[in-house]
XYZ file of C-alpha atoms in Angstrom:
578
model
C -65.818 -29.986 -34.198
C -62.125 -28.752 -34.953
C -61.426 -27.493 -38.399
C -58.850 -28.955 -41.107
C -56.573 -25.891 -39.738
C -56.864 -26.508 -36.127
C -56.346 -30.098 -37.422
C -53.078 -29.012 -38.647
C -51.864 -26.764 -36.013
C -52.292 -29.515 -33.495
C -50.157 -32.299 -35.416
C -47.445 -28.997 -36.346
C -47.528 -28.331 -32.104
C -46.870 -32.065 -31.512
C -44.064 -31.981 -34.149
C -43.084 -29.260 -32.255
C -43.313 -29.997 -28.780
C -40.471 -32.804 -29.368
C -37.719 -30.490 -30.071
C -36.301 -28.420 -27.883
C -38.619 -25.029 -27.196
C -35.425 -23.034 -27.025
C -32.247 -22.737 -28.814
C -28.825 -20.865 -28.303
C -28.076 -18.243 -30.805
C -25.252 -20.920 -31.926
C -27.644 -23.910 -32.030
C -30.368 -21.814 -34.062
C -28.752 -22.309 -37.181
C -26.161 -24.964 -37.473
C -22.810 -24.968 -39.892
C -24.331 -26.687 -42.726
C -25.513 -23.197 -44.263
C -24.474 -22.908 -48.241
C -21.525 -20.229 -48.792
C -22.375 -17.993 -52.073
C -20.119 -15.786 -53.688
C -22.134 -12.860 -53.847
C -19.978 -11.571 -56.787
C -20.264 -13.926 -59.392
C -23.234 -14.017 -61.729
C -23.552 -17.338 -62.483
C -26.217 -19.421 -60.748
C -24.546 -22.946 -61.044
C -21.792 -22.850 -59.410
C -20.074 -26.350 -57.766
C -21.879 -27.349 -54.900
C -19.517 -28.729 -53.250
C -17.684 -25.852 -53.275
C -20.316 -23.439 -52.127
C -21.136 -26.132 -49.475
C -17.444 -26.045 -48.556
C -17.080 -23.408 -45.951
C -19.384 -23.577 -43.175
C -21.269 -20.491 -41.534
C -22.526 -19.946 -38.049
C -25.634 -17.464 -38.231
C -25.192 -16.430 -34.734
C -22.154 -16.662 -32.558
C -23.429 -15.196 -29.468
C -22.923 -17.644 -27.213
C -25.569 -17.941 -24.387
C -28.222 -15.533 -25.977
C -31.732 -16.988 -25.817
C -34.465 -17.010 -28.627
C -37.101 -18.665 -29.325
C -37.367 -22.100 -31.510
C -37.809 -20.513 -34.759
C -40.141 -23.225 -35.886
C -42.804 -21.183 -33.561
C -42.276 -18.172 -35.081
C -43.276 -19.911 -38.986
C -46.541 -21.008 -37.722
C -47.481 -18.180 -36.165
C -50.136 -19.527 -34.499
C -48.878 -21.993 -32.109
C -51.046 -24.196 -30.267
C -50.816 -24.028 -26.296
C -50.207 -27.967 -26.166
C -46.675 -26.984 -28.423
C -45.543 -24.905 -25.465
C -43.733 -26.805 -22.990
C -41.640 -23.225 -22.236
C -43.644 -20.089 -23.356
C -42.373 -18.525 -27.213
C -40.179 -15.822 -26.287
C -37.668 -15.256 -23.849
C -36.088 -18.186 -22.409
C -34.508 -16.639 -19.070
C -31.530 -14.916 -17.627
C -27.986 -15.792 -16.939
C -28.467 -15.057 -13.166
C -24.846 -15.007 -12.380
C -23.736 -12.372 -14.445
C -26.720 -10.179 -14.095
C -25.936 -10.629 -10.575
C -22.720 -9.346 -10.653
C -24.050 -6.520 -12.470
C -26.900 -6.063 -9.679
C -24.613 -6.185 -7.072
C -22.390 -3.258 -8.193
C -25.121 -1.441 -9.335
C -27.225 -1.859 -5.654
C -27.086 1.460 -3.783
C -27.399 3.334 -7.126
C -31.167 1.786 -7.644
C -34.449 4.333 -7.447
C -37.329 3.413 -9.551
C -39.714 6.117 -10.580
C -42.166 4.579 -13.523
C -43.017 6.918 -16.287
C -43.675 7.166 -19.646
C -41.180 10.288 -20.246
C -38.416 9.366 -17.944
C -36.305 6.126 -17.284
C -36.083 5.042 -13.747
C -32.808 5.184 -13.858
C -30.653 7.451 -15.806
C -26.791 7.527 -16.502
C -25.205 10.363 -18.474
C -24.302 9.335 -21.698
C -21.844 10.694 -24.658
C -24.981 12.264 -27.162
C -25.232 11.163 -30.293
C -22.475 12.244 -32.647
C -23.098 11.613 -36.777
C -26.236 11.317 -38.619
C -27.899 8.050 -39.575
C -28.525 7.589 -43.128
C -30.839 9.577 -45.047
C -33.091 8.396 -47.725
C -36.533 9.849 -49.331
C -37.650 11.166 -45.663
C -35.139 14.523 -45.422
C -34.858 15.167 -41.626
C -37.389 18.936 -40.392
C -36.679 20.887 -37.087
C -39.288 21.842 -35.148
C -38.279 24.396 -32.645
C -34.639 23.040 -32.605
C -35.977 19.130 -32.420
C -34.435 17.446 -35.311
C -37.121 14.984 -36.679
C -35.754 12.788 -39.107
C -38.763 11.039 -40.028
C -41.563 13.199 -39.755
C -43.845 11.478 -42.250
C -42.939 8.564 -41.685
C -40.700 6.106 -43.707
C -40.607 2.022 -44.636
C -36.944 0.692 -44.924
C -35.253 -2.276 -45.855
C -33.168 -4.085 -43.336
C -29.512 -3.808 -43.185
C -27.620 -7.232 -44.340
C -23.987 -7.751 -43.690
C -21.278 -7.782 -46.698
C -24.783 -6.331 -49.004
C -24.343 -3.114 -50.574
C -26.360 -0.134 -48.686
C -29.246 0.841 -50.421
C -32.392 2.672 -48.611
C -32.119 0.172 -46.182
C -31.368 0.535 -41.803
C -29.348 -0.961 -39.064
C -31.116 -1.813 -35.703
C -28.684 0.969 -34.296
C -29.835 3.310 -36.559
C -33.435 2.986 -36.426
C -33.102 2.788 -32.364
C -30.526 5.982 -31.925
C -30.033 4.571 -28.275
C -27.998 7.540 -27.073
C -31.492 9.687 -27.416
C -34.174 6.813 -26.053
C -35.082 7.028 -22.601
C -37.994 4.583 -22.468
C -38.537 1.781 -24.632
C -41.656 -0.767 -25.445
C -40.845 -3.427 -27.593
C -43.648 -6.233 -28.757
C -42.079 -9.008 -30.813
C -42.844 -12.974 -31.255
C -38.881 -13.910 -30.757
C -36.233 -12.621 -28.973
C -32.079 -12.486 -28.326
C -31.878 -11.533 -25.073
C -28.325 -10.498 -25.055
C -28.012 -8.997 -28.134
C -31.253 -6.489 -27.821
C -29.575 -5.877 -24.034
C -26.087 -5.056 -26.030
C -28.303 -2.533 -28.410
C -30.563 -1.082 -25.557
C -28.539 -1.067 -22.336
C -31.291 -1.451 -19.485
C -28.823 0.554 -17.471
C -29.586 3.722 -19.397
C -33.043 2.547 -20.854
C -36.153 1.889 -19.043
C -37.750 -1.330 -21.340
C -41.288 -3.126 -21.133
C -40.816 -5.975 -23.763
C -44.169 -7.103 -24.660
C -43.897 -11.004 -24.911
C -45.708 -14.086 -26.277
C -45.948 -16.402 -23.135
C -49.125 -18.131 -22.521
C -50.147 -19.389 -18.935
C -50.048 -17.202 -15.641
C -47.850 -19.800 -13.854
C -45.633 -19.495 -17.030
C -45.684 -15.657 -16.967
C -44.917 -15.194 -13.063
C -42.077 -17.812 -13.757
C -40.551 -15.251 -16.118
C -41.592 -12.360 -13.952
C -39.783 -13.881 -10.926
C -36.410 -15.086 -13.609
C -36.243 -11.054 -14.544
C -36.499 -9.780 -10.424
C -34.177 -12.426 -9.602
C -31.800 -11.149 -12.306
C -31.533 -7.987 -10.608
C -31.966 -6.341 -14.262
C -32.750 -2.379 -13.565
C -35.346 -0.745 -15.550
C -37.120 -3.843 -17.158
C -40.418 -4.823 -17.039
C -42.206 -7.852 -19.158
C -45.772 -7.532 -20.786
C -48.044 -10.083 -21.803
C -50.900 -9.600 -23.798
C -53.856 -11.844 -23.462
C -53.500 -14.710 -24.986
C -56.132 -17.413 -23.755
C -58.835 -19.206 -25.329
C -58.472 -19.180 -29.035
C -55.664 -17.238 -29.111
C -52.468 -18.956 -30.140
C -50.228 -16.036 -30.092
C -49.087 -12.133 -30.045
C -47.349 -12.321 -33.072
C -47.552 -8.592 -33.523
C -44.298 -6.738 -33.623
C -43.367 -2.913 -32.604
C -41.577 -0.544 -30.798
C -42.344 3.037 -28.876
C -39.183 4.595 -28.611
C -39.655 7.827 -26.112
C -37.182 10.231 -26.128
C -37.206 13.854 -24.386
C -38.198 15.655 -27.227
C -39.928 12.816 -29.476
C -41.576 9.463 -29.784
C -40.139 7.440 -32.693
C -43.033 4.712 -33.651
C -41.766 1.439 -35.230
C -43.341 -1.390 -37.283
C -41.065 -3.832 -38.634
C -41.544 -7.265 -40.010
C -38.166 -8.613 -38.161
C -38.456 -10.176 -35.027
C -35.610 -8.876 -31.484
C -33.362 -11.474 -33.350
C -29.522 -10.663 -34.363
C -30.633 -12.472 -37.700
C -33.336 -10.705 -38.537
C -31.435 -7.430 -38.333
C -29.248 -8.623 -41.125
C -26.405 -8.751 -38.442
C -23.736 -12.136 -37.605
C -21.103 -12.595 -35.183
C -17.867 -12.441 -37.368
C -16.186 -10.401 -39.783
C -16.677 -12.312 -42.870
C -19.748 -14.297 -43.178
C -23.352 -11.900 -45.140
C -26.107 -11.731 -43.846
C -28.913 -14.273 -44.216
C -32.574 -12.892 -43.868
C -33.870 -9.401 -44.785
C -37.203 -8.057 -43.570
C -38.589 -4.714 -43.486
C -39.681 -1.448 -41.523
C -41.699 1.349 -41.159
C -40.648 3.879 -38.799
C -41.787 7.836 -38.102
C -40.823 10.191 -35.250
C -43.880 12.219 -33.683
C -42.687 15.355 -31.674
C -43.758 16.334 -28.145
C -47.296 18.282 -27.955
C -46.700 21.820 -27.526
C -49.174 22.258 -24.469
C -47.215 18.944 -22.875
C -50.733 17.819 -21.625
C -51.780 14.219 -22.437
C -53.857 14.703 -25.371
C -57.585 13.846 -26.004
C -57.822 10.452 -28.192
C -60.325 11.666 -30.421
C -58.890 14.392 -31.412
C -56.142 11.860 -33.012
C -55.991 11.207 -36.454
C -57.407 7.615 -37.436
C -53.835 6.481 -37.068
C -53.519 7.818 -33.692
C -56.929 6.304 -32.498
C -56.636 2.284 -33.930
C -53.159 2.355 -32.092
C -54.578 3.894 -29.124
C -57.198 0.975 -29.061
C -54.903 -1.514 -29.656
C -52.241 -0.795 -26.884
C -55.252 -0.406 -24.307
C -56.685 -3.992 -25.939
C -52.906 -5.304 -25.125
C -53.775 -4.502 -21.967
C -50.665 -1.857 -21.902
C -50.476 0.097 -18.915
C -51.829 3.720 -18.966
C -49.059 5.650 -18.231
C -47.381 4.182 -21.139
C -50.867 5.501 -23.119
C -50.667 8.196 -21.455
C -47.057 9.243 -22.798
C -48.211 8.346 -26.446
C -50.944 10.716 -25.948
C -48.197 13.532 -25.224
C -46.976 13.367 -28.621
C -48.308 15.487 -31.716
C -49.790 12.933 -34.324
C -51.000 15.964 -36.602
C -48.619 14.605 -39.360
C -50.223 11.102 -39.379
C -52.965 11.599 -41.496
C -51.673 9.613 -45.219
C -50.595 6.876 -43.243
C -53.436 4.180 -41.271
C -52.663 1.675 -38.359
C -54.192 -1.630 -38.852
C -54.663 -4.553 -36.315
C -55.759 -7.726 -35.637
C -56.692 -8.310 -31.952
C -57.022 -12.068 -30.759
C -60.392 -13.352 -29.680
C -63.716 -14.212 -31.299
C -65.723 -10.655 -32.276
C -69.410 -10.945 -33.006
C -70.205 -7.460 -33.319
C -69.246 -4.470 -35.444
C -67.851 -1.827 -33.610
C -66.183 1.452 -34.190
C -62.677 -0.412 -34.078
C -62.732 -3.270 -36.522
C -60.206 -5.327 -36.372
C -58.683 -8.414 -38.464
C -59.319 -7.516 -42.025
C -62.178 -5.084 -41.465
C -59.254 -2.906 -39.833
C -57.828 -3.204 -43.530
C -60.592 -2.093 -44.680
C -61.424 0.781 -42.177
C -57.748 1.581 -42.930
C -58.409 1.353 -47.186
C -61.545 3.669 -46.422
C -59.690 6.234 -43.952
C -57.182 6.869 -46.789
C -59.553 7.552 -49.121
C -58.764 4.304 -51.194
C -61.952 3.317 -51.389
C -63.782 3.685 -54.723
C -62.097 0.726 -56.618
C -63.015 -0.010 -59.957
C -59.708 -2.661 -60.823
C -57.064 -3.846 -58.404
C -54.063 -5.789 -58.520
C -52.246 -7.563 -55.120
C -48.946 -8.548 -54.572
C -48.233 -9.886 -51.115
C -45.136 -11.136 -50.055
C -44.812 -13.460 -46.508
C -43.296 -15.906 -44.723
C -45.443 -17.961 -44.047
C -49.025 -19.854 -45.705
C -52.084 -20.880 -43.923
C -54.354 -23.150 -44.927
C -56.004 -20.329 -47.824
C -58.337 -20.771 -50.475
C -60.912 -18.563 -53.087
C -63.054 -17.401 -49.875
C -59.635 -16.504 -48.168
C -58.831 -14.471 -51.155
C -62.095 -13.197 -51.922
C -61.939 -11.598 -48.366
C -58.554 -10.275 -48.864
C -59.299 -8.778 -52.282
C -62.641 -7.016 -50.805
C -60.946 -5.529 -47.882
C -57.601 -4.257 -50.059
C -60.360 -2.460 -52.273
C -62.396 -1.203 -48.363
C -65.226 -3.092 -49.275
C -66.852 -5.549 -46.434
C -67.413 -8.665 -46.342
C -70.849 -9.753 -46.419
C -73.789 -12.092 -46.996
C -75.092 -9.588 -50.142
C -71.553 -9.549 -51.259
C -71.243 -11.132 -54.633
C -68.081 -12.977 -55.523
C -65.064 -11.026 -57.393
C -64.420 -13.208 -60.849
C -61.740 -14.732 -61.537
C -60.274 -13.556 -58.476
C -56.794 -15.640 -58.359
C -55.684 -13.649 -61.346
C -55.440 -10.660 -59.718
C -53.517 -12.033 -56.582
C -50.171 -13.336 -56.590
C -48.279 -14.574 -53.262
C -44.621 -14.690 -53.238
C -43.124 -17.428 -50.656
C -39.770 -19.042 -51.817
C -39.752 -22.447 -54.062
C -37.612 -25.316 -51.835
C -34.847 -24.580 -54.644
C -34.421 -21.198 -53.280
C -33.930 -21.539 -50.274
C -31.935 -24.425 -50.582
C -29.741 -22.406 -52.877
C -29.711 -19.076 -50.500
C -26.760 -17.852 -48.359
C -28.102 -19.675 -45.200
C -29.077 -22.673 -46.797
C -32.035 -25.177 -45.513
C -30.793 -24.241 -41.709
C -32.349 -20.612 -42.075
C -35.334 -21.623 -43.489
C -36.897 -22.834 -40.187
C -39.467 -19.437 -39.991
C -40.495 -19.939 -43.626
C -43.795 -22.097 -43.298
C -46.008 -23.861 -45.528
C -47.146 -27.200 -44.795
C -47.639 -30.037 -47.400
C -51.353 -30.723 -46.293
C -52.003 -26.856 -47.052
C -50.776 -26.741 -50.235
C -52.318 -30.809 -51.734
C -55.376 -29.322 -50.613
C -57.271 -29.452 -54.109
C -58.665 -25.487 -52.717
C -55.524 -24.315 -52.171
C -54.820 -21.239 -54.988
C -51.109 -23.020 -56.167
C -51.296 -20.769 -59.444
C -51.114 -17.805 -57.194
C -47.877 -18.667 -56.205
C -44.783 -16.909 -57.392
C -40.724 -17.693 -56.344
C -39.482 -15.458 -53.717
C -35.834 -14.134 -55.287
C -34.589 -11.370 -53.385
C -32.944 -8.513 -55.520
C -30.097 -8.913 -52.918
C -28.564 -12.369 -54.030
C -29.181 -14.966 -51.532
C -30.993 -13.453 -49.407
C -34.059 -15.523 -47.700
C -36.803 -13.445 -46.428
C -38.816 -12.759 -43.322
C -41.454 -10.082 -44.916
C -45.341 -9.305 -44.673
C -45.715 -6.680 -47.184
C -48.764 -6.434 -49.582
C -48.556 -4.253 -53.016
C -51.473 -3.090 -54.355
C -51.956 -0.981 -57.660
C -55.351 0.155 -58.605
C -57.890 2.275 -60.638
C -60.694 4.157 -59.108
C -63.965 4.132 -60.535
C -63.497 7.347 -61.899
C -60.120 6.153 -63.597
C -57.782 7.688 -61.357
C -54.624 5.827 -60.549
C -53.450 4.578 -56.977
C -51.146 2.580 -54.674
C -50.774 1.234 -51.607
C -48.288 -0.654 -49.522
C -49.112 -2.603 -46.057
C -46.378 -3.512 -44.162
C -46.642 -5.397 -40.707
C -46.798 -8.563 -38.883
C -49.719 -10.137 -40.909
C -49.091 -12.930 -43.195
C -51.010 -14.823 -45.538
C -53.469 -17.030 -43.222
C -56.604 -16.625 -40.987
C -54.643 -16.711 -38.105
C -53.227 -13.742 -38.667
C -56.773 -11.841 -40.500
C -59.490 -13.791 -39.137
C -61.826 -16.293 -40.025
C -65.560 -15.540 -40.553
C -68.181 -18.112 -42.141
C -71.597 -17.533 -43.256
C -73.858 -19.136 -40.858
C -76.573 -21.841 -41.807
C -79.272 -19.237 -41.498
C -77.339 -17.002 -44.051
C -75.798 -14.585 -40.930
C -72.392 -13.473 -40.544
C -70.853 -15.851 -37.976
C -67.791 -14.471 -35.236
C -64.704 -13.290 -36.358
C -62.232 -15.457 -35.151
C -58.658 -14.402 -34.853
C -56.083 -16.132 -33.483
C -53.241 -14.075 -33.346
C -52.505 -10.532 -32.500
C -50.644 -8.747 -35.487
C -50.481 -5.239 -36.480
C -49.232 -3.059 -39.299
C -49.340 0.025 -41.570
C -50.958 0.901 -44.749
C -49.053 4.178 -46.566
C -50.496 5.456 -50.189
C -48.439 6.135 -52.670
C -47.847 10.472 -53.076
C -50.380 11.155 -55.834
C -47.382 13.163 -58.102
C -45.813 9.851 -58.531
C -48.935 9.128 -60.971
C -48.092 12.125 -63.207
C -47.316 11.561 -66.538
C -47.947 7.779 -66.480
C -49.660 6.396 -69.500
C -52.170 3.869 -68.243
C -54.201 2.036 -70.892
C -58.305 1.573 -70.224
C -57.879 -0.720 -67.110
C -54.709 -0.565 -66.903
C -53.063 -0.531 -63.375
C -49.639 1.683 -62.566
C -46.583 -0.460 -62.806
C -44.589 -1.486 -59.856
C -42.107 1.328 -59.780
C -44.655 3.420 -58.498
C -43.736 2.375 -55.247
C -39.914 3.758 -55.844
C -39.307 6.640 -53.230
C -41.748 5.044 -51.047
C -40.739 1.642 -50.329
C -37.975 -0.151 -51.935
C -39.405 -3.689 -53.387
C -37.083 -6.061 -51.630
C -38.060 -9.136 -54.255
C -38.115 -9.816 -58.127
C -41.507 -8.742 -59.853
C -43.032 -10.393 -61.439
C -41.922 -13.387 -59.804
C -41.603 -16.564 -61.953
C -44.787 -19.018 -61.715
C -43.575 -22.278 -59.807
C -44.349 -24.512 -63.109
C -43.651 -27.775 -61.385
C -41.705 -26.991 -58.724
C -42.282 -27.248 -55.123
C -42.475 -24.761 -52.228
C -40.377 -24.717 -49.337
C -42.133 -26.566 -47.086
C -42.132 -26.744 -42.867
C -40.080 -29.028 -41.305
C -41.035 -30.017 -38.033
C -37.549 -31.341 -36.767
C-alpha cells in the first residue's frame, strides 16, 4: 500500500506533468518579479511602485533548463516525466556549424588527466578573491584552498562579502577535465563558462528511462559537441531522482572538489542577463583543491582518509566510469581529514555495511570527526524545500547530528522540537523578495504536509536573508553542541540534502520490533566541516549552555537571520503546481 508521501508525490507529478517539462531561460521566470530598492530601509514601501518595473531573471534566449517545479520536489515521480529533468537538448544548427569547422581538428583520447582535445589558451591572469582559506604552494602549485572552504554565492548589484562567482570557483583557464552532477541545467550558459572546446565534460544528469537516456545520448552526437559525454546514475525502482550536486574539476597540477547547493542554472549563480536588474537566489558552496600525488600512481582507496573513501564509494555507486576514479585516486587527500563526505545513495538498503548511507552516513560522518560524545545539541537547518516530516523524522535527524543510530533500543530524545528549528521562507517573504512569487517555483512545501496535525509547524522559522531580498536555494544544517565532558563544538553540513525522507531515508520499525529497509529515494550528497576548536577559546558558556552562532564566523558565513522569527500565524510559502 502507498504511503501519505507517495500519495502526495503522485498528485504533485500529475500537477506537474500538465505544464510544460521544459522552459527557456526567458520563460523560467516571467516579468511580474517585484523591483526592491535595495537601499532603502524601510520595509513598506508602495507596491505599486516596487511592482512597477518588471525584471526578466534570465535573458538567455534559447538556453534549456529544467521546469523548476521538479527541482522543489526533489523527488519526482517517473509518471511526472514526460521529458527526463535535466537537459532539454541541443540547438543542432549552430552546434553544427561549430562541428563542421571544427571537423578535421577532432582526436579523442579519454582520460581522467587530459582533455581530448586541447586548444592553447591565454593562462590565468589575477587572483580570485581570497577569504579565511589563504592560498599554500606546494612545490610551485598554488593551492588556494587547501583545507577546504564553504562560500556564499555571488548575487548581482549585492555587496561582496566571503562570497564566489561561478568563474571564480571554476578558474576555466586551468581545468582540463570536468564532471559536473546537478538536478537542473542551462545548457548555454554552463557551455559559455566551460567551453567544451578546451574542456573535456561528463555532466552527470537526472534522466530516467534508457529510451529517454539514448535519446539524449544520440541529441549530444548529433550536435557534433567535442569533448562531452552525459552520465546517468541509476535511477529505477524507487528512485525518483539524482538530486545530488558536484563538480571534479581536474587540472594538471590539481583536482579542485566542489559541493554546492546551486544547481548549472545562471540563477542560481546569482548571475542575470542585463546590466541593471540584482540578483534573485543565493545558495552556497564548499570547495577545496587536492594536489597531484607525488608518486603520480593511482592511489590505494584505503589508504584515503574517511573523506576520500565515502566519495570513492559513491562515484563507483553512480556508476562513474573508472578512469574518472582512477584520476581522483591520483590526487593527495592527506589534508582531508577535519572535513567528512556524506551521501545518500538511492535504493532500498537492508543491511549495515561499512558505507552507510542516508542519515547513517551523517552519522558515520558525526563519528569520523570525532563529534560524537553529545551530551546537549542544538540544530538549525536551513532548505528549500519540506517533506512530509514529523517527531520520528526529527528524532532521526537529531540522533544522527549527535552520531548516534537509530534503533529499536533507542529511546526517544524529549522534547525534541525545541531543539530543532527549520528555516523555509513565510509566503510574505517571498512574495516581498526581489524576484517576487515567479522565483519561488524551487521553494516547496505542500499544504497537505504542513495541515498534517504531525507536522512540527512550531519548528518553523522565516527565511530573511541578511542580503535584502534575496530568496534562497540552501541545504545547510547548524549545529552547536556540548560534549559529555562539557566541551564545546560545532558543525556545519552543507549539500544537496533537504529536509525530507527523500532526500535521508525512510526506515520503520517492523511489526516484529526489527529495523525495516532504508528507503531512499533520491541521491544527494554533502559535507560536514567542524568548527577549528580555537574559535571556542575564551567563550563563557553557562552549565548547558551551547556556543552562540558566531562561532561559525571564519568558517561559513550564515547567509540568513538567526534566530529567525516564529511564523505566529502566518503561512509558509507553499508549492504551486502551475
Amino acid at each position: 500500500m502507498a504511503s501519505s508521501d507517495d500519495d502526495e508525490d503522485l498528485k504533485l507529478a500529475l500537477a506537474m506533468s500538465m505544464q510544460p517539462s521544459e522552459l527557456t531561460a526567458s520563460q523560467t521566470t516571467s516579468a511580474k518579479h517585484a523591483f526592491v530598492d535595495l537601499t532603502s530601509d524601510t520595509e513598506d514601501e508602495d507596491e505599486d511602485l516596487r511592482r512597477a518595473l518588471a525584471l526578466s531573471v534570465q535573458e538567455t534566449e534559447g538556453s534549456t533548463v529544467t521546469n523548476q517545479r521538479a527541482e522543489a520536489v526533489s523527488s519526482p515521480s517517473e509518471t511526472s516525466v514526460s521529458k527526463p529533468q535535466g537537459l532539454g537538448g541541443f540547438d543542432r544548427k549552430a552546434m553544427e556549424q561549430e562541428r563542421l569547422a571544427r571537423l578535421n581538428k577532432r582526436k579523442r583520447e579519454p582520460s581522467p588527466d587530459r582533455p581530448s582535445k586541447q586548444i592553447s589558451r591565454t593562462p590565468t591572469t589575477g587572483a580570485t578573491k581570497t577569504s579565511s582559506s589563504q592560498p599554500t604552494s606546494t612545490k610551485g602549485i598554488v593551492l588556494r584552498y587547501p583545507r577546504g572552504a564553504i562560500k556564499r554565492t555571488f548575487a548581482t548589484k549585492y555587496p561582496r562579502t566571503d562570497d564566489i562567482t561561478i568563474d571564480e570557483l571554476l578558474e576555466a583557464p586551468s581545468v582540463n577535465i570536468a564532471v559536473i552532477s546537478s538536478f537542473m541545467w542551462n545548457q548555454e550558459w554552463l557551455e559559455s563558462k566551460l567551453n567544451p572546446q578546451y574542456v573535456k565534460q561528463i555532466w552527470v544528469m537526472n534522466v530516467k528511462g534508457r529510451d529517454t537516456q539514448e535519446r539524449y545520448i544520440q541529441d549530444m552526437k548529433d550536435a557534433g559537441l567535442p569533448n562531452m559525454e552525459l552520465h546517468f546514475p541509476p535511477v529505477d525502482g524507487m528512485i525518483h531522482s539524482a538530486h545530488s550536486k558536484y563538480m571534479l574539476l581536474f587540472g594538471k597540477e590539481k583536482l579542485r572538489i566542489v559541493v554546492p547547493t546551486a544547481n548549472m542554472t545562471q540563477i542560481d549563480w546569482g548571475e542575470v542577463g542585463n546590466e541593471w536588474q540584482p540578483g534573485c537566489m543565493e545558495n552556497s558552496v564548499f570547495l577545496i583543491d587536492l594536489p597531484r600525488a607525488a608518486h603520480g600512481e593511482v592511489g590505494k582507496r584505503e589508504e584515503l582518509t574517511p573523506f576520500g573513501q565515502e566519495l570513492i564509494y559513491f562515484l563507483e555507486q553512480q556508476k562513474t566510469k573508472k578512469n574518472v576514479i582512477d584520476g581522483v585516486l591520483k590526487f593527495d587527500f592527506s589534508q582531508t581529514g577535519h572535513i567528512a563526505f556524506v551521501h545518500s545513495i538511492g535504493g532500498a538498503h537492508k543491511t549495515e555495511t561499512t558505507h552507510p548511507t542516508g542519515l547513517s552516513s551523517l552519522t558515520k560522518a558525526i563519528r569520523d570527526l570525532g563529534l560524537d560524545d553529545v551530551k546537549a545539541i542544538e540544530l538549525d537547518y536551513a532548505a528549500s524545500s519540506l517533506g512530509a516530516i514529523n517527531d520520528t523524522f526529527l528524532q532521526r535527524v537529531s540522533l544522527a547530528a549527535r552520531g548516534e543510530q537509530f534503533t529499536t533500543e533507542k529511546k526517544a530524545i524529549p522534547n525534541i522540537r525545541d531543539g530543532i528549528r527549520i528555516y523555509f521562507p513565510t509566503d510574505a517573504t517571498v512574495k516581498d523578495s526581489v524576484g517576487g512569487p515567479d522565483c519561488g517555483g524551487i521553494i516547496s512545501l505542500t499544504r497537505q504536509y504542513y495541515n498534517a496535525p504531525t507536522f512540527p509547524r512550531e519548528c518553523l522559522r522565516d527565511y530573511v536573508s541578511t542580503r535584502k531580498g534575496m530568496l534562497s536555494h540552501n541545504k545547510l544544517l547548524f549545529a552547536r553542541g556540548r560534549k559529555n565532558d562539557g566541551r564545546p563544538f560545532a558543525w556545519v553540513y552543507i549539500g544537496s540534502a533537504n529536509v525530507s525522507e527523500s532526500a535521508w531515508g525512510g526506515q520503520k520499525v517492523l511489526k516484529n520490533g526489527s529495523m525495516g529497509s532504508l528507503n531512499i529515494r533520491n541521491w544527494e550528497c554533502g559535507i560536514v566541516m567542524s568548527v577549528p576548536g580555537e574559535k571556542f577559546e575564551g567563550l563563557d558558556l553557562g552549565e548547558g549552555e551551547v556556543p552562540p552562532m558566531s562561532v561559525f564566523e571564519g568558517t561559513v558565513e550564515v547567509p540568513f537571520k538567526c534566530p529567525g522569527d516564529e511564523y505566529e500565524g502566518r503561512q509558509p510559502w507553499f508549492f504551486r503546481p502551475g
